[in-house]
PDB file of C-alpha atoms in Angstrom:
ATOM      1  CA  UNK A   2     -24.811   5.612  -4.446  1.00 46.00           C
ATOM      2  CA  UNK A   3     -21.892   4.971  -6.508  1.00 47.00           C
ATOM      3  CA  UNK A   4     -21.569   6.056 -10.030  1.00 50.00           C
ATOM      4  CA  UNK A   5     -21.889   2.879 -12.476  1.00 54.00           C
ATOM      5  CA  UNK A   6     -17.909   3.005 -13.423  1.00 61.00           C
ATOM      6  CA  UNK A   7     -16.714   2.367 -10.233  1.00 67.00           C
ATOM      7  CA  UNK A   8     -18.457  -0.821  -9.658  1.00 69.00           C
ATOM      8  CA  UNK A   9     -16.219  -2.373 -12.640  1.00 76.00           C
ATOM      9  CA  UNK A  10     -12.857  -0.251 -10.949  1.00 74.00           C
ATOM     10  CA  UNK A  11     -14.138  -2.608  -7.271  1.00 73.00           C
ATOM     11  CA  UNK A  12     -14.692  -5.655  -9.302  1.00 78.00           C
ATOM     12  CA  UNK A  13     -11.148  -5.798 -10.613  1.00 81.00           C
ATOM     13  CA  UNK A  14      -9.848  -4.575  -7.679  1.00 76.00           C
ATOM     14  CA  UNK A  15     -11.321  -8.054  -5.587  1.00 77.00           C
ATOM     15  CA  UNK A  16     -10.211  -9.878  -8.521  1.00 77.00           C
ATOM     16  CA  UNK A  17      -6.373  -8.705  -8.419  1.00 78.00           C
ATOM     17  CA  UNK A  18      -6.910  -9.027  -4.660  1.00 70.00           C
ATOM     18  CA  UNK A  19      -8.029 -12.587  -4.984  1.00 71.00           C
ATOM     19  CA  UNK A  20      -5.387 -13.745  -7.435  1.00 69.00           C
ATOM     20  CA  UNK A  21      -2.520 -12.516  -5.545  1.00 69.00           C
ATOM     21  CA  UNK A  22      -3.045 -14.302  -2.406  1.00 67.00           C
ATOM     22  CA  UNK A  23      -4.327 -17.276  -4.642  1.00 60.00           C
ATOM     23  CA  UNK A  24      -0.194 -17.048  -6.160  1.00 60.00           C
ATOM     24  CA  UNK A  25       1.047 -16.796  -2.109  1.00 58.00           C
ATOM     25  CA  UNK A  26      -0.789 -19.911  -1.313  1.00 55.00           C
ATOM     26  CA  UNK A  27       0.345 -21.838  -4.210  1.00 54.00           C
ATOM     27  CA  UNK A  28       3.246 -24.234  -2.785  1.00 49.00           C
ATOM     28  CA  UNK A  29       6.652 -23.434  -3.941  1.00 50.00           C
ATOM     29  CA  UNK A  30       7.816 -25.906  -6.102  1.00 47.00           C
ATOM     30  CA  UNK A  31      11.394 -27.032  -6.009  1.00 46.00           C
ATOM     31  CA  UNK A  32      12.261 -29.368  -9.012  1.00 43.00           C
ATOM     32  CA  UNK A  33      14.910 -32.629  -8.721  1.00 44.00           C
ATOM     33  CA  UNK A  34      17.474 -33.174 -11.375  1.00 42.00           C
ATOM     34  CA  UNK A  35      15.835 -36.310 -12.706  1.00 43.00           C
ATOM     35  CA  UNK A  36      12.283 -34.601 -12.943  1.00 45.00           C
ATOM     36  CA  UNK A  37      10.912 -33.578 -16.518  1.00 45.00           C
ATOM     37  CA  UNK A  38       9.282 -29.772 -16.590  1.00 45.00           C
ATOM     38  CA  UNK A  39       6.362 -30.839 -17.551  1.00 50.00           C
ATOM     39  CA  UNK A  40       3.059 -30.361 -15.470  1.00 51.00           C
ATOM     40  CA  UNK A  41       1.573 -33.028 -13.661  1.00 51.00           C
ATOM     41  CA  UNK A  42      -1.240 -34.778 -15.633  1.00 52.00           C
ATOM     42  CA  UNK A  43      -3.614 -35.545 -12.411  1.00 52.00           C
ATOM     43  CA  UNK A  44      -3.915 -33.256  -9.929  1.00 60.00           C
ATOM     44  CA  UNK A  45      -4.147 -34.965  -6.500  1.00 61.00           C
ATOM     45  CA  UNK A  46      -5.645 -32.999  -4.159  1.00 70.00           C
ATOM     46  CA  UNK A  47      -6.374 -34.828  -0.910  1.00 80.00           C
ATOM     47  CA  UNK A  48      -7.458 -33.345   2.956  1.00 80.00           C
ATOM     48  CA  UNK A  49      -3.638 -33.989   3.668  1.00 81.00           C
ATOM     49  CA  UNK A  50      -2.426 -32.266   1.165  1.00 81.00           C
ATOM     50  CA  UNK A  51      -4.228 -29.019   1.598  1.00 82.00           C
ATOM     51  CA  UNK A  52      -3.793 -28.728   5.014  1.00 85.00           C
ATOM     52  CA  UNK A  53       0.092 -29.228   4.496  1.00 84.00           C
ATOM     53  CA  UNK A  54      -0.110 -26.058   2.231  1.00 83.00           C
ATOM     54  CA  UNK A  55      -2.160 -24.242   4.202  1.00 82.00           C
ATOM     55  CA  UNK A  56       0.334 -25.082   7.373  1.00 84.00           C
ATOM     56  CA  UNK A  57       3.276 -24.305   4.668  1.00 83.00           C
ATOM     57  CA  UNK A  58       1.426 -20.972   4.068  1.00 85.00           C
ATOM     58  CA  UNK A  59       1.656 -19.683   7.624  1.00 86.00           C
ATOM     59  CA  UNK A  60       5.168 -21.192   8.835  1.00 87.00           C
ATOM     60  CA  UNK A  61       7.008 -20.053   5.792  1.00 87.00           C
ATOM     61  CA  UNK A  62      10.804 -21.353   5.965  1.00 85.00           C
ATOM     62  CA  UNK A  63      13.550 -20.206   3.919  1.00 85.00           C
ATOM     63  CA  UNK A  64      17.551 -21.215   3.129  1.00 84.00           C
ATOM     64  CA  UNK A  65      18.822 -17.444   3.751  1.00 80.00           C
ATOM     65  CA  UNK A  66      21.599 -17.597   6.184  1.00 75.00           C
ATOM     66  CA  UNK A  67      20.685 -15.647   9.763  1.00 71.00           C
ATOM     67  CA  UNK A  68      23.234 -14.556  12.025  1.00 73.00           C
ATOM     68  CA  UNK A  69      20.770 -14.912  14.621  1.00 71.00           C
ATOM     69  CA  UNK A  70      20.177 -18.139  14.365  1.00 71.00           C
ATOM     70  CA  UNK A  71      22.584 -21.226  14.402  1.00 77.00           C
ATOM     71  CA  UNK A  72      22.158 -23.876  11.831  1.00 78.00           C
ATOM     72  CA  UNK A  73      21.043 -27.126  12.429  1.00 82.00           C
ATOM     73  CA  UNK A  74      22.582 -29.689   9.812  1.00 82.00           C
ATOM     74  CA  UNK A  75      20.674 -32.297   7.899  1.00 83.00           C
ATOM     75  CA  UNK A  76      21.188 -36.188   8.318  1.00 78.00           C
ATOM     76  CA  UNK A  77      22.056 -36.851   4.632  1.00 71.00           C
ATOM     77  CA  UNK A  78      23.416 -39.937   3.779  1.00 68.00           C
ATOM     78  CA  UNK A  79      25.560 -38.539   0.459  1.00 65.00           C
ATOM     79  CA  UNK A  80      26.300 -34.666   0.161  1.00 69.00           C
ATOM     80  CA  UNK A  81      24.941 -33.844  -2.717  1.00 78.00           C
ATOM     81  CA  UNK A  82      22.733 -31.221  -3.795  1.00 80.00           C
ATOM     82  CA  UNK A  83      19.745 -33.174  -4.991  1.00 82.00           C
ATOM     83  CA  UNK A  84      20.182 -35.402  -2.269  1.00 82.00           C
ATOM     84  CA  UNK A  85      19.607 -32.384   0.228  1.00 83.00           C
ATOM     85  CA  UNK A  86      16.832 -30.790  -1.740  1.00 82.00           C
ATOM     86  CA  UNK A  87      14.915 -34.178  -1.159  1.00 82.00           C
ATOM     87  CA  UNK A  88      15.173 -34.329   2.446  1.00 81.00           C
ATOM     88  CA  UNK A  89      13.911 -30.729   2.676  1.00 81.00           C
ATOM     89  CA  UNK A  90      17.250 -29.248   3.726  1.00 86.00           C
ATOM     90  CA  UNK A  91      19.467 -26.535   2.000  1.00 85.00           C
ATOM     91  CA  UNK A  92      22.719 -27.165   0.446  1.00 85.00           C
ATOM     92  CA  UNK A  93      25.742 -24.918   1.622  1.00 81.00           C
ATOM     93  CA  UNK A  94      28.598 -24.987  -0.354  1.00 80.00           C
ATOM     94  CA  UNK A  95      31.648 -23.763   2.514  1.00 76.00           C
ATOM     95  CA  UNK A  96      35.123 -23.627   0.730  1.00 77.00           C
ATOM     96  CA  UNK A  97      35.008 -27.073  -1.289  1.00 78.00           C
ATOM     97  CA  UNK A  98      32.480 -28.606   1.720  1.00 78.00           C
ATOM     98  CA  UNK A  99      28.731 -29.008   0.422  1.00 80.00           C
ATOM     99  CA  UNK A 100      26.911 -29.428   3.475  1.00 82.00           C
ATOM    100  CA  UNK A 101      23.149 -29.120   4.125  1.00 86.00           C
ATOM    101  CA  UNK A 102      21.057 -27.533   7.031  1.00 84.00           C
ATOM    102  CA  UNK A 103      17.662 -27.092   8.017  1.00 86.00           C
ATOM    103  CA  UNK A 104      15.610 -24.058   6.781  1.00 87.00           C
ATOM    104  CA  UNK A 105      15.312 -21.726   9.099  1.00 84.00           C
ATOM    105  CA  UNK A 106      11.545 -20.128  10.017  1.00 85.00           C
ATOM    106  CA  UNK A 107      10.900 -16.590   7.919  1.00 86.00           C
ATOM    107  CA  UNK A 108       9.359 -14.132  10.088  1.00 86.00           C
ATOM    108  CA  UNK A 109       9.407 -11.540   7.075  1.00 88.00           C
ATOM    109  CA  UNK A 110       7.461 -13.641   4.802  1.00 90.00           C
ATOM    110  CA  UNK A 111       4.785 -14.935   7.444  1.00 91.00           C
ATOM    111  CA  UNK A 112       4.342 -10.919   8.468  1.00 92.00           C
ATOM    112  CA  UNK A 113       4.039 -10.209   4.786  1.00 93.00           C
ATOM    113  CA  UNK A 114       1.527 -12.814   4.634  1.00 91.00           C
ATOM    114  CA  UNK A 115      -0.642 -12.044   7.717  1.00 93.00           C
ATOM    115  CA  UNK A 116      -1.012  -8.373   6.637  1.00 94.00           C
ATOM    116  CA  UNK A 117      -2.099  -9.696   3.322  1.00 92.00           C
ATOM    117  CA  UNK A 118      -4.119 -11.969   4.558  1.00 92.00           C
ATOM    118  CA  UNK A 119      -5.999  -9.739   7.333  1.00 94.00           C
ATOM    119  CA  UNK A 120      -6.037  -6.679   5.009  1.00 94.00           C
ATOM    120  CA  UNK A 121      -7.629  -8.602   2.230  1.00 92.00           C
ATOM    121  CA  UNK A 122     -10.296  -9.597   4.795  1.00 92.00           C
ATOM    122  CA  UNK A 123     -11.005  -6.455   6.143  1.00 93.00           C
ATOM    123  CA  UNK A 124     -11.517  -4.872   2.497  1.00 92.00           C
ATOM    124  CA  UNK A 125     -13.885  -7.776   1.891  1.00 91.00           C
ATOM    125  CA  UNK A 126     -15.521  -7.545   4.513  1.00 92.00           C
ATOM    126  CA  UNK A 127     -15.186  -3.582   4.824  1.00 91.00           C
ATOM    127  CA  UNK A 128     -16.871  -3.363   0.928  1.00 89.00           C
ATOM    128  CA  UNK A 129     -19.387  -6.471   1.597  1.00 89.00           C
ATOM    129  CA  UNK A 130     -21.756  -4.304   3.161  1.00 88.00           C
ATOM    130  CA  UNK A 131     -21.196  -1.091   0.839  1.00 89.00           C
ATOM    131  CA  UNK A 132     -22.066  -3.815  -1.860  1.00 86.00           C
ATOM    132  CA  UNK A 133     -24.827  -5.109  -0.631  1.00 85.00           C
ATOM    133  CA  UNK A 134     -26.853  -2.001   0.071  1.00 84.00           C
ATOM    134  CA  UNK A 135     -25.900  -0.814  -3.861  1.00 82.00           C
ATOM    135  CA  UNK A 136     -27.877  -3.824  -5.132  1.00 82.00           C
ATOM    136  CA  UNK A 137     -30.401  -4.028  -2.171  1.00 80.00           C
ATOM    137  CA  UNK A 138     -31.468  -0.201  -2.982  1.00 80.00           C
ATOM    138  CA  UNK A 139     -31.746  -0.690  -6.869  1.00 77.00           C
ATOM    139  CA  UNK A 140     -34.217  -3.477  -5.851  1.00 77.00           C
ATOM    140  CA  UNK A 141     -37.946  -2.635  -6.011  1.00 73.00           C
ATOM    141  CA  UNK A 142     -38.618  -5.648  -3.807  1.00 75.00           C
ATOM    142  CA  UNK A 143     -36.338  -4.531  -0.704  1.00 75.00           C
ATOM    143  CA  UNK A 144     -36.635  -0.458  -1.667  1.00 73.00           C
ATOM    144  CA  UNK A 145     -40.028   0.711  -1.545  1.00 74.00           C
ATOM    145  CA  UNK A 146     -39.295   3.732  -3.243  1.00 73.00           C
ATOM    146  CA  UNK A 147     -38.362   2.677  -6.574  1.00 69.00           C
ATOM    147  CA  UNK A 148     -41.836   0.964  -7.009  1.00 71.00           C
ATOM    148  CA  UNK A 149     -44.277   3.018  -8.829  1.00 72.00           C
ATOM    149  CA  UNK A 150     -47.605   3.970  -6.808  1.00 77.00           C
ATOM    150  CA  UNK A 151     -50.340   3.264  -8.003  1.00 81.00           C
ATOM    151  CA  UNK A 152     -51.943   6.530  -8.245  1.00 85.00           C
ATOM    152  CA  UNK A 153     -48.399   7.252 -10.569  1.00 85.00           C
ATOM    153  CA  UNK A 154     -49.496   4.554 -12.460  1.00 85.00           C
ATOM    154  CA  UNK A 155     -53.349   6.060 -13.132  1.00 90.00           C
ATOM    155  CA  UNK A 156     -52.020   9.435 -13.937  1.00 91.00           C
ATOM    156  CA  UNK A 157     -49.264   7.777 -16.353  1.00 90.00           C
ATOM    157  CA  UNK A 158     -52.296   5.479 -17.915  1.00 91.00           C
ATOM    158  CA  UNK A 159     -54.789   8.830 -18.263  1.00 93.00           C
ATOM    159  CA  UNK A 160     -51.677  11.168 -19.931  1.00 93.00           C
ATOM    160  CA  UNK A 161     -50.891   8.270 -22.382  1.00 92.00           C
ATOM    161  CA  UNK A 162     -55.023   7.720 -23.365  1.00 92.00           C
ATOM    162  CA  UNK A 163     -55.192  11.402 -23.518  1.00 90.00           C
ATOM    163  CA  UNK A 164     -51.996  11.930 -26.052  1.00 90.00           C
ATOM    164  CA  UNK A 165     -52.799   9.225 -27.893  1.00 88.00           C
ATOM    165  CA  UNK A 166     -56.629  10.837 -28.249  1.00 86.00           C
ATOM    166  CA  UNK A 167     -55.105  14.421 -29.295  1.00 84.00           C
ATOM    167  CA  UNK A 168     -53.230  12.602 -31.572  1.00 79.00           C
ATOM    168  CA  UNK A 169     -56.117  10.492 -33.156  1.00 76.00           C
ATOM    169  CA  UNK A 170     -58.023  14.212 -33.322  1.00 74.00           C
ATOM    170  CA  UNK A 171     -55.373  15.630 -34.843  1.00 72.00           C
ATOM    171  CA  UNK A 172     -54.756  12.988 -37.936  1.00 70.00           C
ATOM    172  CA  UNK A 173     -58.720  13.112 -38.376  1.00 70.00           C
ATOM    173  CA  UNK A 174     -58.520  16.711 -38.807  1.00 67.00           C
ATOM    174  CA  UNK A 175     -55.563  16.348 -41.237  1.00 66.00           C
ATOM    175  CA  UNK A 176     -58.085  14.701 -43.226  1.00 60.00           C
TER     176      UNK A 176
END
C-alpha cells in the first residue's frame, strides 16, 4: 500500500500529464495581418472541426526547409505573405523573390507525438490498476478484512461497559 503522500505526488503527475498533451492537441494558430488579437467570443466546435485537429494532430506539417525533399510551390494569385499564409502555404523569401510552397510532412514532431501519446497511455493504464486496488482495499465493502467481526465488536462493547463501571465505582468511592 502506498504511503498517503504519494497519492497527491500521482495526482499531479496525471494532471501535468494531461495538460501537456491537452497544449499538443491544441491547433496552432497562425494570425492574418487584418485579424485583431483578441480571442474569439463563441467557440464553434463542430464534428468537422475536431476531427480536422485531431487529423492535424497526427500529420503534423511544418515550413522548415528539407534537403530531402523538393518543394512543391503554391498556386497564389499575388505573392504576398498574408496571401500565402491563407492558402496554407509558406512564404520563402529567395534573393528579392517571395515565393510560397507547400509544408512539408514532420516526421520529428508526429514521433514526438506518438511516444507521447502511447507513453501517456501506458502510464494510465499501467497506474489504473495500482489505483484501483488502493481504494478497493481501503473499502470495507470489497475487503473483508477491514470490517470488524462481530465477536471484536462484543469484546469492544463488554471492555467499554466494564471501564465505564470501574469508573462509576471509583467516583462513588471518592464520595
Amino acid at each position: 500500500m502506498p504511503p498517503i503522500g504519494t497519492h497527491r505526488a500521482w495526482v499531479i503527475v496525471v494532471l501535468i500529464l494531461l495538460c501537456s498533451i491537452h497544449s499538443l492537441l491544441a491547433a496552432p494558430v497562425q494570425q492574418d495581418l487584418g485579424q485583431s488579437e483578441a480571442a474569439p467570443k463563441k467557440l464553434n466546435m463542430t464534428v468537422k472541426g475536431v476531427f480536422e485537429s485531431l487529423l492535424n494532430f497526427f500529420r503534423p506539417m511544418t515550413c522548415r526547409l528539407s534537403n530531402e525533399r523538393p518543394l512543391i510551390p503554391c498556386q497564389v494569385e499575388s505573392l504576398n505573405a498574408s496571401e500565402c499564409l491563407k492558402n496554407h502555404c509558406c512564404p520563402m523569401k529567395i534573393g528579392q523573390d517571395l515565393q510560397c510552397h507547400m509544408p512539408v510532412k514532420d516526421d520529428v514532431q508526429l514521433a514526438i507525438r506518438l511516444i507521447l501519446v502511447t507513453g501517456g497511455g501506458f502510464l494510465i493504464l499501467g497506474f489504473l490498476p495500482i489505483c484501483f486496488c488502493a481504494i478497493l482495499q481501503r473499502s470495507p465493502c470489497i475487503n473483508p478484512l477491514q470490517r470488524m467481526s462481530k465477536k471484536v465488536r462484543q469484546i469492544a462493547r463488554d471492555r467499554r461497559e466494564r471501564r465505564e463501571q470501574t469508573n462509576d465505582e471509583e467516583v462513588h468511592l471518592l464520595d
